[in-house]
PDB file of C-alpha atoms in Angstrom:
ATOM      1  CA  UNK A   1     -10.242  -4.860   9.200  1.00  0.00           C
ATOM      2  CA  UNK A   2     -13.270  -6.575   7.082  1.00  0.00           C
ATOM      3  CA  UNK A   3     -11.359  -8.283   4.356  1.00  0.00           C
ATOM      4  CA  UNK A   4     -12.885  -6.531   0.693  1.00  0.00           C
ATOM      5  CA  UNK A   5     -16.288  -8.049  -0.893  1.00  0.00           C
ATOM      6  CA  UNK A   6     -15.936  -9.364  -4.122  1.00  0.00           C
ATOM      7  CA  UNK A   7     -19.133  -9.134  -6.070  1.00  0.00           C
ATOM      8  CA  UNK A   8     -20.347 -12.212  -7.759  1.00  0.00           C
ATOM      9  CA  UNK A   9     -19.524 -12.493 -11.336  1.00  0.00           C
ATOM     10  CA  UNK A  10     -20.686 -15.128 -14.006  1.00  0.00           C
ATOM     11  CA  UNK A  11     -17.876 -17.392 -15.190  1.00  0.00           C
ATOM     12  CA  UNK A  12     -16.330 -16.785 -18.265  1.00  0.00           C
ATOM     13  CA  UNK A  13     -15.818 -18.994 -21.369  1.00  0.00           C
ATOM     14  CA  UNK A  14     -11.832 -18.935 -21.226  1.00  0.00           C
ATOM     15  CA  UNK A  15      -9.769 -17.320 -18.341  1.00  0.00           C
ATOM     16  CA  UNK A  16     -10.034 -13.017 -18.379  1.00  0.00           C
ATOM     17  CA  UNK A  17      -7.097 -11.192 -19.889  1.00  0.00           C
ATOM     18  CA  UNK A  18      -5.329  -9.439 -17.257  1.00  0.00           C
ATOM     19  CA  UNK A  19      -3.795  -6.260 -17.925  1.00  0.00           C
ATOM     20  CA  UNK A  20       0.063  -6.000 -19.014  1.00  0.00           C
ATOM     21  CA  UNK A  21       2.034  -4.227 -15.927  1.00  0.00           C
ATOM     22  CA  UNK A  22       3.354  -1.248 -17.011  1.00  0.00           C
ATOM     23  CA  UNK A  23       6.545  -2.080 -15.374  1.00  0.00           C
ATOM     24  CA  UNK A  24       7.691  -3.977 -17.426  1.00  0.00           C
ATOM     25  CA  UNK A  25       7.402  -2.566 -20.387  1.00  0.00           C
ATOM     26  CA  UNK A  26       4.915  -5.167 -22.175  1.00  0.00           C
ATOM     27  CA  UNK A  27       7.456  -7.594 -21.747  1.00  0.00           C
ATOM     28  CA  UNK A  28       5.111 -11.368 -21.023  1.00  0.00           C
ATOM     29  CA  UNK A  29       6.107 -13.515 -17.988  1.00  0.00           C
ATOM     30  CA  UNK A  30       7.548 -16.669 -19.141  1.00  0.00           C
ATOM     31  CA  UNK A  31       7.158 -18.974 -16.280  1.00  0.00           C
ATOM     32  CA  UNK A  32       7.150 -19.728 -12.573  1.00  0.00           C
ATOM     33  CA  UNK A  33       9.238 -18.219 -10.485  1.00  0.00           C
ATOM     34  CA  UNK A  34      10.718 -16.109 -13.934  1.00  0.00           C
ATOM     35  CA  UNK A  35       9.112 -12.943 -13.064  1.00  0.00           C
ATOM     36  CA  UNK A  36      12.055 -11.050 -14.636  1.00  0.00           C
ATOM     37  CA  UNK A  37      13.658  -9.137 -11.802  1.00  0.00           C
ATOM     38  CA  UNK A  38      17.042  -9.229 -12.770  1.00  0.00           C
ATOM     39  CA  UNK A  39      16.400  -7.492 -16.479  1.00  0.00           C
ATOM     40  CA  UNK A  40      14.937  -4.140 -14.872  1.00  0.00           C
ATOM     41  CA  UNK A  41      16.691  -1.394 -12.967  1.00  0.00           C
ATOM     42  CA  UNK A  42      15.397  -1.687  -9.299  1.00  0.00           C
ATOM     43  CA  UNK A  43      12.978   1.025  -8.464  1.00  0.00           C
ATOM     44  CA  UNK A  44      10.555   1.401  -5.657  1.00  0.00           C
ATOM     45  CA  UNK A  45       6.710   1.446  -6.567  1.00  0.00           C
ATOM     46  CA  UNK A  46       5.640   5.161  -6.702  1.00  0.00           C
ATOM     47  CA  UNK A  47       2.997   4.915  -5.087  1.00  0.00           C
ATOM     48  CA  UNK A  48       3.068   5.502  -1.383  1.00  0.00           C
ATOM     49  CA  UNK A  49      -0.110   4.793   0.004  1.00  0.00           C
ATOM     50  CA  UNK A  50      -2.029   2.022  -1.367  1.00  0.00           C
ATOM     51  CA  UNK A  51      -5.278   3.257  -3.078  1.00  0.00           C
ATOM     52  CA  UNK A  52      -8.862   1.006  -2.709  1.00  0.00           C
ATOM     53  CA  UNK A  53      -9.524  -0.867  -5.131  1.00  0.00           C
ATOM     54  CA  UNK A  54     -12.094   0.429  -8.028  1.00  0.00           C
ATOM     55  CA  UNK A  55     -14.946  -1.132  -9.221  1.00  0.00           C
ATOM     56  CA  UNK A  56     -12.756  -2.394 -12.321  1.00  0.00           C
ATOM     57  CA  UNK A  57     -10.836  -3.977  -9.767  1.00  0.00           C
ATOM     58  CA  UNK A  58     -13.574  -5.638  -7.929  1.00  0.00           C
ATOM     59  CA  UNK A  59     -15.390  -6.721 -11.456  1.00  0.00           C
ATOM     60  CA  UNK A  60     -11.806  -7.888 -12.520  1.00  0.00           C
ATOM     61  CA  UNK A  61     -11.160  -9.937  -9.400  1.00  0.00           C
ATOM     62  CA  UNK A  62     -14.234 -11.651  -9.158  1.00  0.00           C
ATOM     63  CA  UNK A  63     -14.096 -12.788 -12.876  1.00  0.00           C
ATOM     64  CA  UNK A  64     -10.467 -14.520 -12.269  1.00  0.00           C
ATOM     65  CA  UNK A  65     -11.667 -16.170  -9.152  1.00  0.00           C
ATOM     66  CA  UNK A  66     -14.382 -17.290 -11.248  1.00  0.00           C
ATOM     67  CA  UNK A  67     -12.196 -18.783 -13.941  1.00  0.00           C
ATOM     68  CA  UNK A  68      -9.468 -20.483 -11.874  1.00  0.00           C
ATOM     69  CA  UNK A  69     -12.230 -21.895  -9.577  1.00  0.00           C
ATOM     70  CA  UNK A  70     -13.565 -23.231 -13.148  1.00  0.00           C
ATOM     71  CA  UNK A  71     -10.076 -24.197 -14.459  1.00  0.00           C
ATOM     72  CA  UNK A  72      -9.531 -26.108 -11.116  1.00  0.00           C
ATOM     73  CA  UNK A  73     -12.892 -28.126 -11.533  1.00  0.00           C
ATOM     74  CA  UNK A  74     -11.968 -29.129 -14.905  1.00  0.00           C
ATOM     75  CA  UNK A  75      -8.451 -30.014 -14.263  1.00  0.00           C
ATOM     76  CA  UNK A  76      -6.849 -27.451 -16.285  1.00  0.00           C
ATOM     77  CA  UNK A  77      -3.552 -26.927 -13.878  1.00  0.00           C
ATOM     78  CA  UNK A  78      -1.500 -25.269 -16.326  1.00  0.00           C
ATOM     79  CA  UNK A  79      -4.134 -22.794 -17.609  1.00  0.00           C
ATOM     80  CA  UNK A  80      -4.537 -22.259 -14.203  1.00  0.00           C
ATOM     81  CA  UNK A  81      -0.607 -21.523 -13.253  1.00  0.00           C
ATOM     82  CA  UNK A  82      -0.617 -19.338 -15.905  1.00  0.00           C
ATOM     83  CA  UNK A  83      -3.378 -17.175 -14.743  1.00  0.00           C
ATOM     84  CA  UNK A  84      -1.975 -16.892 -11.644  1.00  0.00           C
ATOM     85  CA  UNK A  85       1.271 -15.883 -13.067  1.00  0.00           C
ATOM     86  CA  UNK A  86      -0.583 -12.882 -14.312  1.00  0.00           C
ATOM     87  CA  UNK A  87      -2.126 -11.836 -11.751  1.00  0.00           C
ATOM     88  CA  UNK A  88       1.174 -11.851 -10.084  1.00  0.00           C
ATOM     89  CA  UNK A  89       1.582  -8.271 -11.544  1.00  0.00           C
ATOM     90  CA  UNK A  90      -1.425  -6.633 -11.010  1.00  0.00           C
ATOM     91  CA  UNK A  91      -0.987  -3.408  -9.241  1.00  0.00           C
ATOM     92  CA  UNK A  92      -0.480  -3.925  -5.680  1.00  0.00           C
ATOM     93  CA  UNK A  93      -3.152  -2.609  -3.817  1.00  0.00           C
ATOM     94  CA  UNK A  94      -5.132  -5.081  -5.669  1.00  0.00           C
ATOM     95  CA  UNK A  95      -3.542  -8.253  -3.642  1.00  0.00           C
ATOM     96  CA  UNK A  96      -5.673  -7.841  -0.671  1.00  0.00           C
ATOM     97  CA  UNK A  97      -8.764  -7.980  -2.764  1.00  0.00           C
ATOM     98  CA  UNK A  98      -7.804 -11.304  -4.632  1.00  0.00           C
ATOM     99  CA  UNK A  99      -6.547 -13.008  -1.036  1.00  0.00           C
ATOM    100  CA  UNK A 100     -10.290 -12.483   0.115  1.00  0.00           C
ATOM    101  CA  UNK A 101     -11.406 -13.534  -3.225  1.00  0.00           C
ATOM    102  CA  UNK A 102      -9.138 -16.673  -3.588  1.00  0.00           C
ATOM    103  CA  UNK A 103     -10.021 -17.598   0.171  1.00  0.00           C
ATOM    104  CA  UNK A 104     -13.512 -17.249   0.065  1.00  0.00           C
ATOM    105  CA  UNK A 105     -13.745 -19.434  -2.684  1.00  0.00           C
ATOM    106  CA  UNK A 106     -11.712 -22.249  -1.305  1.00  0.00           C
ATOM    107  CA  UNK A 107      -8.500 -21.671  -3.616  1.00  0.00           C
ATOM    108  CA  UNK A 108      -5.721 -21.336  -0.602  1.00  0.00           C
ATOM    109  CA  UNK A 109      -3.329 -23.600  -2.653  1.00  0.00           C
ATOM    110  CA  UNK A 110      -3.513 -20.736  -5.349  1.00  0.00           C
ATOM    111  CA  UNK A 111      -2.996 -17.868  -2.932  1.00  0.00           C
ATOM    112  CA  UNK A 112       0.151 -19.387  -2.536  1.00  0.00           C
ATOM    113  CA  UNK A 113       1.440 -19.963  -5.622  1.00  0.00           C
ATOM    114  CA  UNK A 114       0.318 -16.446  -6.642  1.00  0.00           C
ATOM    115  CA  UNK A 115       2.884 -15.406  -3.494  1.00  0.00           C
ATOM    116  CA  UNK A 116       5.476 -17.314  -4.783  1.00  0.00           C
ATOM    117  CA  UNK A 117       5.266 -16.112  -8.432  1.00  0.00           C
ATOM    118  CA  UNK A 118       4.966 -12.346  -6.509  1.00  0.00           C
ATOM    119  CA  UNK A 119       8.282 -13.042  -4.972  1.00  0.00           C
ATOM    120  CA  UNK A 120      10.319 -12.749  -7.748  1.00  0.00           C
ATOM    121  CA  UNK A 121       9.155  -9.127  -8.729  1.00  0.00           C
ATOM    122  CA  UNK A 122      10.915  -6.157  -8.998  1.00  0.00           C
ATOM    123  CA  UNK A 123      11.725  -5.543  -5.160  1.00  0.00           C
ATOM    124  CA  UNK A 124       9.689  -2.042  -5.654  1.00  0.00           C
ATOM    125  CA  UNK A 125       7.233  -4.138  -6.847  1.00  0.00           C
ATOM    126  CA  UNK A 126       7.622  -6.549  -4.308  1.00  0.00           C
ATOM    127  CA  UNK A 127       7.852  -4.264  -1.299  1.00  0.00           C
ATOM    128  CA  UNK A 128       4.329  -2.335  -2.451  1.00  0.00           C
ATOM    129  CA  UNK A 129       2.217  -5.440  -2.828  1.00  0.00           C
ATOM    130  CA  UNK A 130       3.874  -6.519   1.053  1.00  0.00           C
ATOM    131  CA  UNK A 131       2.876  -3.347   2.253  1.00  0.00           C
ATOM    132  CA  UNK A 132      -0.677  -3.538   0.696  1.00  0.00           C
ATOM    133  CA  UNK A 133      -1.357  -6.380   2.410  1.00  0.00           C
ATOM    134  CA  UNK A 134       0.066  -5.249   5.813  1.00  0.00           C
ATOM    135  CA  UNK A 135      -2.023  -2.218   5.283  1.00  0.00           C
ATOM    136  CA  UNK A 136      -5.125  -4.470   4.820  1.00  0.00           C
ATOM    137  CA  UNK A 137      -4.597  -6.530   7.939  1.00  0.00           C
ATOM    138  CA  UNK A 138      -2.953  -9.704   5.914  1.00  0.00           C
ATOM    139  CA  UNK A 139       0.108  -8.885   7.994  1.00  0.00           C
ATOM    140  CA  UNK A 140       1.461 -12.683   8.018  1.00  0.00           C
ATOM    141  CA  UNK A 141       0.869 -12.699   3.948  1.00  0.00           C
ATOM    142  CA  UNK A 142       2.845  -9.430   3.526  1.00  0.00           C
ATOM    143  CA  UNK A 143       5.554 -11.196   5.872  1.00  0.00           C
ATOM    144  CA  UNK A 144       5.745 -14.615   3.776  1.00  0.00           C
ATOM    145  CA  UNK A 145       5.723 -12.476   0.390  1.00  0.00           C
ATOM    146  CA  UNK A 146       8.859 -10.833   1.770  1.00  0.00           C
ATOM    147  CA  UNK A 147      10.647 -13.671   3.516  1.00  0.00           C
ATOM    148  CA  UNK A 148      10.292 -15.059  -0.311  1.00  0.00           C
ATOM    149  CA  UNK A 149      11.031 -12.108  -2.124  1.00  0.00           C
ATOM    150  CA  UNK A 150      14.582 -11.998  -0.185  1.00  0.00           C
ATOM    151  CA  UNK A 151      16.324 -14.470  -1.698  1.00  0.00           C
ATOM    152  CA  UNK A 152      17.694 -12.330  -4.456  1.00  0.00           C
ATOM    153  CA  UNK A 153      21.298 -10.799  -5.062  1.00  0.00           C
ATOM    154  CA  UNK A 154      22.516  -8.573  -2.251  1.00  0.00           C
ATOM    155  CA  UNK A 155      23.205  -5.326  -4.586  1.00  0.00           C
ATOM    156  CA  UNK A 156      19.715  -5.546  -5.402  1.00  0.00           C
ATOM    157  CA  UNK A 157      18.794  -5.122  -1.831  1.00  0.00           C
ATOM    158  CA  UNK A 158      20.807  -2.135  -1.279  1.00  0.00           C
ATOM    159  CA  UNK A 159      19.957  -0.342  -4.352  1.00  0.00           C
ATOM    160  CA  UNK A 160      15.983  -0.920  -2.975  1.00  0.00           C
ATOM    161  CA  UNK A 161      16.722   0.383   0.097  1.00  0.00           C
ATOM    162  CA  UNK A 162      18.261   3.424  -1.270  1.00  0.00           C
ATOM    163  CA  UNK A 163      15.434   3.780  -3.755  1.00  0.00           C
ATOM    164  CA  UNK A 164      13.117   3.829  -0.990  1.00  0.00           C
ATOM    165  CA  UNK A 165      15.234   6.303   1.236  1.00  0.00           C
ATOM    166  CA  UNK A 166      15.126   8.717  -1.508  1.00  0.00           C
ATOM    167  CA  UNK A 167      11.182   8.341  -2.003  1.00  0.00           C
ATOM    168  CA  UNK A 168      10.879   8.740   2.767  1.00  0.00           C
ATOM    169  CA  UNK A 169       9.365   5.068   2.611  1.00  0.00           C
ATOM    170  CA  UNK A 170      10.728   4.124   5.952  1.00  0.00           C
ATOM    171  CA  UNK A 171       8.460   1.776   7.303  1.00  0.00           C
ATOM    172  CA  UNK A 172       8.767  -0.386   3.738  1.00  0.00           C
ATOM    173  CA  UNK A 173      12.421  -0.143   4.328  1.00  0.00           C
ATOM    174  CA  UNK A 174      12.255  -1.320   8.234  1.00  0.00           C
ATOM    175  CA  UNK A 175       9.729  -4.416   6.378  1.00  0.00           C
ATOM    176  CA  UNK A 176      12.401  -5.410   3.847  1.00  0.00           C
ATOM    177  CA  UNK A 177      14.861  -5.397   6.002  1.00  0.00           C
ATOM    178  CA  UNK A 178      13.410  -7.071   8.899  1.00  0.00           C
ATOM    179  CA  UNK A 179      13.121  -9.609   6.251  1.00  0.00           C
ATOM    180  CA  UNK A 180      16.481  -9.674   4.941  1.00  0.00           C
ATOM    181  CA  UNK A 181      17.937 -10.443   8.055  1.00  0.00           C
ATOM    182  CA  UNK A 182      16.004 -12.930   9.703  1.00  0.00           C
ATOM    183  CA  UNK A 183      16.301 -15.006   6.196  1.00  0.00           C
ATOM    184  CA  UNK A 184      19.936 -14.213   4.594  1.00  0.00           C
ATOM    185  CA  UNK A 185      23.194 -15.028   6.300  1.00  0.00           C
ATOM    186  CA  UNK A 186      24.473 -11.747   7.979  1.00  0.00           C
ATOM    187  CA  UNK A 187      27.659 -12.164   5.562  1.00  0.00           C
ATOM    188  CA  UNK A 188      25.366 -11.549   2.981  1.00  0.00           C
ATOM    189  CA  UNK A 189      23.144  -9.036   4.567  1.00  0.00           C
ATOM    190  CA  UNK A 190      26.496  -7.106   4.958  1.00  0.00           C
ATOM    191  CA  UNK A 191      27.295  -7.370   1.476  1.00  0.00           C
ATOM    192  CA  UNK A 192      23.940  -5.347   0.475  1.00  0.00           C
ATOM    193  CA  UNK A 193      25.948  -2.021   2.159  1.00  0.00           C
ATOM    194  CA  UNK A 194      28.358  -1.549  -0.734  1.00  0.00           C
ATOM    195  CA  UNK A 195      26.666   0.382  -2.984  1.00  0.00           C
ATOM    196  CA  UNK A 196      26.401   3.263   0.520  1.00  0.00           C
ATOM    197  CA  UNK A 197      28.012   1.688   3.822  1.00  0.00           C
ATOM    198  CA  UNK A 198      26.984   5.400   5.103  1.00  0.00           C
ATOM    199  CA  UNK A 199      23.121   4.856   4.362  1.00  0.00           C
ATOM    200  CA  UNK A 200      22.884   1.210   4.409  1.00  0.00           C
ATOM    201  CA  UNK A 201      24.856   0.184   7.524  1.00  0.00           C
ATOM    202  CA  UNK A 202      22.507   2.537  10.009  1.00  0.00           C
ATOM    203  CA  UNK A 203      19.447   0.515   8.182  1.00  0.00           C
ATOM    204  CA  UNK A 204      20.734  -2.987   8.569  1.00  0.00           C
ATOM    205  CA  UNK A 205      21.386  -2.370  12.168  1.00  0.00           C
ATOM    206  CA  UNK A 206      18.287  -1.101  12.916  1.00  0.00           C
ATOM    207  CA  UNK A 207      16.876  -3.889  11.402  1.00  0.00           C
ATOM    208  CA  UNK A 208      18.872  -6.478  13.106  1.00  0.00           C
ATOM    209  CA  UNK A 209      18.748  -5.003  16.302  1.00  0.00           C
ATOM    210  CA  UNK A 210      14.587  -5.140  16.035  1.00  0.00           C
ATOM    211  CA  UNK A 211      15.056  -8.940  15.513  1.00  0.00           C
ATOM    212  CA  UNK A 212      17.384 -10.146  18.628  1.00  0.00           C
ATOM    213  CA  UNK A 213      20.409  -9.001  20.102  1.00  0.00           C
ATOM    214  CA  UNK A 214      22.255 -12.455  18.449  1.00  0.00           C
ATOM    215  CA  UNK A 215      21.274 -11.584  14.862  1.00  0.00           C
ATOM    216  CA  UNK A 216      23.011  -7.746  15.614  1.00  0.00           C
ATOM    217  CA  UNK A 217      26.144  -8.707  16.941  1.00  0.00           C
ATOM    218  CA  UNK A 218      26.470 -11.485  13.722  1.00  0.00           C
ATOM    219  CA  UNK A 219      25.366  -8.747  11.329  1.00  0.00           C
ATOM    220  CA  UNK A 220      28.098  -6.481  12.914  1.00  0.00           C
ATOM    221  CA  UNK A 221      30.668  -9.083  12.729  1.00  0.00           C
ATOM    222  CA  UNK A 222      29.792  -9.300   9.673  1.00  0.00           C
ATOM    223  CA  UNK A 223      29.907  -5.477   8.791  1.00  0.00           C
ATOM    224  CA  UNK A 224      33.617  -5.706  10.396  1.00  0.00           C
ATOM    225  CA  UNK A 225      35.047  -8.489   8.168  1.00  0.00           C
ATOM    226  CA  UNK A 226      33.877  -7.027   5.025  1.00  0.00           C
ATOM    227  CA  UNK A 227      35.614  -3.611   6.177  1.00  0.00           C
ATOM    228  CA  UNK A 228      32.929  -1.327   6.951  1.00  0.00           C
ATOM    229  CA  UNK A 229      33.028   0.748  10.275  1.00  0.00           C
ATOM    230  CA  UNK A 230      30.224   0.007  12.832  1.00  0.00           C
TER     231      UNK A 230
END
């Protein structure tokens, strides 16, 4: 797929506001990596589909590519970071849009430290923006946004999952997952089941068994010790 244009725009003064998530609540990110995951319940993005982007989008894209590539000239790192951060919470069908922009204009450093600031959303949050990407053919990007986005508490993984089952988002859940287990120890994996052994175990294994026969038979050891039935 053609990644998206993004139409040239004249380069602000200071770097463009970016638009508060409504996630979380008008709450402001305080850092890297801070991204506040923990202090919201865990919730799948409602969206199922991702939409394309609007012409707000496109105008709003182009202007922070603008500004970072002018922060970046003038050695303005943090300034920089912090725009980034921001833009960590855009909506997600917007990430494929700023990957073409932040490409095409040389910034591949900041593509991915906007994925690592992405990886410590909300894991709705998280899976949408993953998904997004897939969707737009940035398959390895969705991958690497997951693989980082896994290294969370397992309860928080299981409560996703379920969130997702409820909502029929299968082929995020078979994403997360594949995730989950290639990255996490299977002890851990296995501890992600205890919120629903009955709805979480059949997912895990599915998962694992799409990855190699070795990582099911260590996630069902696993499953065993900690007392679920397999």
């Amino acid at each position: 797929m053609a990644e998206p244009d993004v139409a040239p725009a004249v380069v602000p003064e200071t770097a463009p506001v970016l638009p508060a998530p409504s996630a979380r609540g008008g709450r402001t990110p305080r850092g890297a990596r801070f991204a506040g995951a923990a202090e919201e319940p865990v919730r799948p993005h409602t969206t199922a589909e991702p939409e394309p982007p609007d012409e707000e989008a496109r105008q709003l894209t182009a202007a922070t590519v603008a500004a970072l590539t002018r922060l970046r000239s003038e050695g303005r790192s943090g300034e920089a970071h912090a725009l980034l951060v921001e833009a960590a919470y855009w909506p997600p069908a917007r990430f494929p849009l700023l990957a073409a922009g932040l490409h095409r204009a040389g910034l591949d450093a900041d593509w991915a430290t906007l994925l690592w600031e992405a990886a410590s959303l909300p894991v709705g949050r998280l899976v949408a923006a993953a998904d997004a990407l897939t969707v737009a053919d940035r398959t390895l990007d969705g991958r690497q946004l997951l693989r980082q986005g896994v290294a969370r508490p397992a309860p928080e993984i299981g409560a996703a999952v379920l969130g997702l089952a409820e909502e029929g988002r299968g082929r995020e859940i078979d994403a997360l997952l594949d995730a989950y287990v290639r990255v996490r120890a299977p002890e851990e994996a296995a501890r992600s089941a205890e919120a629903d052994p009955e709805r979480l175990v059949p997912f895990l294994l599915r998962a694992a068994r799409g990855v190699s026969d070795a990582c099911l038979w260590d996630l069902v050891h696993a499953l065993r010790v900690a007392g679920f039935t397999v």
